[in-house]
Amino acid sequence: MRRKVIAGNWKMNMLPNEAIEFIQSLAEKVKHSEHEVVLCVPYTDIFYSVLNTQGTNIKIGAQNMHWEEKGAYTGEVSAEMLKAVGVEYVIIGHSERRQYFAETDETVNKKLKKALSVGLKPIVCVGETLEQREQGITIQVITGQTEKALDGLEPEQVEKVIIAYEPIWAIGTGKTATKEDANDAVRQIRKKIAEKYGQNTANGVIIQYGGSVKAANAKELFEMSDIDGGLVGGASLKVEEFSNIVNYN
Ligand code: PGA
């Protein structure tokens, strides 16, 4: 039985004092959750967030990382640095990073290998554009991104990867994939993993849905057979809304 992982992605929002207030309030509201609750916060909030989640069931994630351990990479943060400050999860290859910061399938693959090697739990994002959906190539695009992200990994490493299926046209737009379409896309990703790494491995991989998840649609999405929770952007900035998503059942 796969566990549901419900992760907030704060993107470039929340000052440290806001993060602390949010976490203290959220901790109380989700303390009985059986789901894995994660907040992926900006780098500048990590230290305070890790401190304030001690003794709670909230885990802290980052939103990006570099694949090298250290060196002359001005402005970058390594997996080792994240690990040392208490981060457990890291988002890799979010569509905003692919779109605005030249993230490619190749860099996603490098970052993923690095994250696994230091024991961070990666959340790898895949998803099609509206144009690709209209062309009828959604499944090809998302299974292709998945294949390239996982390239060179052993099945026991693949099992540790979380994949977030996030149709780009649904991110921040208020448009959500129908629960059937989202579940079908997730199922196709799982099928591709089964082809390459075996059915047992595929059955263990957590695959989330992301894109305009809110309290009003979380239950119908998360109750689908293959959807193992969600990656939540805008709705993770409001403590009431996010806790209602976590407590959807
Ligand atoms: P959204 O963002 O929930 O605001 O659509 C999701 C994401 O980008 O992970």
Coordinates of C-alpha atoms in Angstrom, one line a residue, residues 2-249:
R2 CA 1.5 3.3 -1.1
R3 CA 1.4 6.2 1.3
K4 CA -0.1 9.6 0.1
V5 CA 2.4 12.4 0.1
I6 CA 0.9 15.8 0.2
A7 CA 3.5 18.5 -0.5
G8 CA 3.1 22.2 -0.6
N9 CA 5.3 24.2 -3.0
W10 CA 5.6 27.7 -1.8
K11 CA 7.6 28.8 -4.8
M12 CA 9.0 32.4 -4.3
N13 CA 6.7 33.3 -1.4
M14 CA 6.9 33.6 2.4
L15 CA 9.4 35.5 4.5
P16 CA 10.9 33.6 7.5
N17 CA 8.5 35.2 10.0
E18 CA 5.5 34.2 7.8
A19 CA 6.9 30.7 7.5
I20 CA 7.2 30.2 11.2
E21 CA 3.7 31.4 11.9
F22 CA 2.3 29.2 9.1
I23 CA 4.1 26.1 10.4
Q24 CA 3.1 26.6 14.0
S25 CA -0.5 26.8 12.9
L26 CA -0.3 24.0 10.4
A27 CA 1.4 21.6 12.8
E28 CA -1.6 21.7 15.1
K29 CA -4.1 21.2 12.3
V30 CA -2.4 18.2 10.7
K31 CA -1.0 16.4 13.7
H32 CA -3.3 13.4 13.3
S33 CA -2.8 13.0 9.6
E34 CA -1.7 9.5 8.4
H35 CA -0.3 11.2 5.2
E36 CA 3.2 12.4 4.7
V37 CA 3.0 16.2 5.0
V38 CA 5.8 18.2 3.3
L39 CA 6.4 21.9 2.8
C40 CA 8.9 22.8 0.0
V41 CA 10.0 26.2 1.1
P42 CA 12.4 28.9 -0.3
Y43 CA 16.1 28.4 0.7
T44 CA 15.9 31.4 3.0
D45 CA 13.1 29.8 5.0
I46 CA 14.7 26.4 5.4
F47 CA 16.6 26.9 8.6
Y48 CA 13.6 28.4 10.5
S49 CA 11.2 25.8 9.0
V50 CA 13.3 22.9 10.0
L51 CA 13.6 24.2 13.6
N52 CA 9.9 24.9 13.8
T53 CA 8.9 21.4 12.5
Q54 CA 10.9 19.5 15.0
G55 CA 8.5 17.3 17.0
T56 CA 5.8 17.7 14.4
N57 CA 4.8 15.4 11.5
I58 CA 5.7 18.1 8.9
K59 CA 8.8 17.5 6.7
I60 CA 10.7 20.2 4.9
G61 CA 11.7 20.2 1.3
A62 CA 13.6 22.5 -1.0
Q63 CA 12.5 23.6 -4.5
N64 CA 15.7 23.0 -6.4
M65 CA 19.4 22.0 -6.0
H66 CA 22.6 21.7 -7.9
W67 CA 24.1 18.3 -8.9
E68 CA 27.7 19.1 -8.0
E69 CA 28.9 18.8 -4.4
K70 CA 30.6 22.1 -4.2
G71 CA 32.7 24.6 -6.2
A72 CA 32.6 27.7 -8.3
Y73 CA 28.8 27.8 -9.0
T74 CA 27.8 31.2 -7.8
G75 CA 24.3 31.3 -6.5
E76 CA 23.8 27.5 -6.4
V77 CA 23.0 25.2 -3.5
S78 CA 24.1 21.6 -3.3
A79 CA 22.3 18.5 -2.1
E80 CA 24.9 18.1 0.7
M81 CA 24.0 21.6 1.9
L82 CA 20.3 20.9 2.0
K83 CA 20.9 17.6 3.8
A84 CA 23.1 19.3 6.4
V85 CA 20.5 21.8 7.3
G86 CA 17.8 19.2 7.8
V87 CA 16.0 19.1 4.4
E88 CA 14.4 15.7 3.6
Y89 CA 12.7 16.4 0.2
V90 CA 13.6 18.3 -2.9
I91 CA 11.6 19.2 -6.0
I92 CA 13.4 18.6 -9.2
G93 CA 12.5 19.7 -12.7
H94 CA 9.4 21.8 -11.8
S95 CA 7.9 23.2 -15.1
E96 CA 8.7 26.7 -14.0
R97 CA 12.4 25.8 -13.7
R98 CA 12.2 24.0 -17.1
Q99 CA 10.5 27.1 -18.6
Y100 CA 12.3 30.0 -17.0
F101 CA 15.7 28.6 -15.9
A102 CA 16.7 26.3 -18.7
E103 CA 16.2 23.1 -16.7
T104 CA 16.4 20.1 -19.2
D105 CA 15.7 16.4 -19.0
E106 CA 19.5 16.0 -18.7
T107 CA 19.9 18.3 -15.7
V108 CA 16.9 16.7 -14.1
N109 CA 18.5 13.3 -14.4
K110 CA 21.8 14.6 -12.9
K111 CA 20.1 16.3 -10.0
L112 CA 17.9 13.2 -9.3
K113 CA 21.0 10.9 -9.1
K114 CA 22.7 13.3 -6.8
A115 CA 19.7 13.8 -4.5
L116 CA 19.3 10.0 -4.2
S117 CA 23.0 9.6 -3.5
V118 CA 22.9 11.9 -0.4
G119 CA 19.5 10.5 0.8
L120 CA 17.2 13.3 -0.2
K121 CA 13.8 12.3 -1.4
P122 CA 13.3 13.7 -4.8
I123 CA 9.9 14.9 -6.2
V124 CA 10.4 14.9 -10.0
C125 CA 7.9 16.9 -12.0
V126 CA 6.7 16.0 -15.4
G127 CA 3.8 17.4 -17.5
E128 CA 2.6 18.5 -20.9
T129 CA 1.8 21.9 -22.2
L130 CA -1.6 22.8 -23.5
E131 CA -0.3 22.6 -27.1
Q132 CA 1.0 19.1 -26.5
R133 CA -2.3 18.1 -25.0
E134 CA -4.2 19.4 -28.0
Q135 CA -1.9 17.6 -30.3
G136 CA -2.7 14.4 -28.5
I137 CA 0.8 13.7 -27.4
T138 CA 0.4 14.0 -23.6
I139 CA 1.2 10.4 -22.7
Q140 CA 4.3 10.4 -25.1
V141 CA 5.6 13.6 -23.5
I142 CA 5.1 12.6 -19.8
T143 CA 6.4 9.0 -20.2
G144 CA 9.4 10.4 -22.2
Q145 CA 10.2 12.9 -19.4
T146 CA 9.9 10.1 -16.9
E147 CA 12.2 7.8 -18.8
K148 CA 14.8 10.5 -19.2
A149 CA 14.6 11.6 -15.6
L150 CA 15.1 8.0 -14.3
D151 CA 17.8 7.0 -16.9
G152 CA 20.6 5.0 -15.4
L153 CA 18.9 4.3 -12.0
E154 CA 18.6 0.9 -10.5
P155 CA 15.1 -0.4 -9.6
E156 CA 15.8 0.0 -5.9
Q157 CA 16.6 3.7 -6.5
V158 CA 13.6 4.2 -8.7
E159 CA 11.4 3.1 -5.8
K160 CA 12.6 6.0 -3.8
V161 CA 11.6 8.6 -6.4
I162 CA 8.4 10.5 -6.1
I163 CA 6.9 11.7 -9.4
A164 CA 4.5 14.6 -9.7
Y165 CA 2.4 14.6 -12.8
E166 CA 1.7 18.3 -13.3
P167 CA 0.0 19.3 -16.6
I168 CA 1.5 22.8 -17.2
W169 CA -1.9 24.2 -18.3
A170 CA -3.3 23.4 -14.9
I171 CA -0.6 25.1 -12.9
G172 CA -1.7 28.3 -11.2
T173 CA -4.6 28.6 -13.7
G174 CA -7.5 27.3 -11.6
K175 CA -8.0 24.6 -14.3
T176 CA -7.6 21.1 -13.0
A177 CA -7.3 17.9 -15.0
T178 CA -10.4 15.8 -14.6
K179 CA -9.9 13.1 -12.1
E180 CA -10.1 10.4 -14.8
D181 CA -7.6 12.2 -17.1
A182 CA -5.2 12.7 -14.2
N183 CA -5.5 9.1 -13.0
D184 CA -5.0 7.9 -16.6
A185 CA -1.8 10.0 -17.0
V186 CA -0.5 8.7 -13.7
R187 CA -1.3 5.1 -14.7
Q188 CA 0.6 5.5 -18.0
I189 CA 3.6 6.8 -16.1
R190 CA 3.5 3.8 -13.8
K191 CA 3.1 1.5 -16.8
K192 CA 6.3 3.0 -18.3
I193 CA 8.2 2.4 -15.1
A194 CA 6.9 -1.2 -15.0
E195 CA 8.2 -1.8 -18.5
K196 CA 11.7 -0.5 -17.6
Y197 CA 12.1 -1.5 -14.0
G198 CA 9.5 -4.2 -13.3
Q199 CA 6.0 -4.2 -12.0
N200 CA 7.0 -4.5 -8.3
T201 CA 9.1 -1.4 -8.6
A202 CA 6.3 0.5 -10.4
N203 CA 3.8 -0.5 -7.8
G204 CA 5.9 1.1 -5.1
V205 CA 6.5 4.4 -6.7
I206 CA 4.6 7.3 -5.3
I207 CA 3.0 9.4 -8.1
Q208 CA 1.3 12.7 -7.2
Y209 CA -1.0 15.0 -9.1
G210 CA -0.3 18.7 -9.2
G211 CA -2.0 21.7 -10.9
S212 CA -4.7 23.8 -9.1
V213 CA -5.2 21.3 -6.3
K214 CA -7.5 22.9 -3.7
A215 CA -9.6 21.7 -0.7
A216 CA -12.6 21.5 -3.0
N217 CA -11.1 19.0 -5.4
A218 CA -8.4 17.2 -3.3
K219 CA -10.7 14.3 -2.2
E220 CA -11.9 13.3 -5.7
L221 CA -8.3 13.5 -7.1
F222 CA -6.5 11.7 -4.2
E223 CA -9.1 8.9 -4.0
M224 CA -8.3 7.8 -7.5
S225 CA -6.6 4.4 -7.8
D226 CA -3.2 5.6 -8.9
I227 CA -2.9 9.1 -7.5
D228 CA -0.8 9.1 -4.4
G229 CA -1.4 12.6 -3.1
G230 CA -0.5 16.0 -4.6
L231 CA 2.0 18.8 -5.1
V232 CA 0.1 22.0 -4.2
G233 CA 1.2 25.5 -5.2
G234 CA -1.1 28.4 -4.6
A235 CA -3.4 26.6 -2.1
S236 CA -0.4 25.7 0.1
L237 CA 0.1 29.4 1.0
K238 CA -3.1 29.5 3.0
V239 CA -2.9 27.5 6.2
E240 CA -6.6 26.8 6.4
E241 CA -6.9 25.7 2.8
F242 CA -3.7 23.5 2.9
S243 CA -4.7 21.8 6.1
N244 CA -8.1 21.0 4.6
I245 CA -6.3 19.5 1.6
V246 CA -4.1 17.3 4.0
N247 CA -7.2 16.4 6.0
Y248 CA -9.3 15.7 2.8
N249 CA -10.4 12.3 4.1

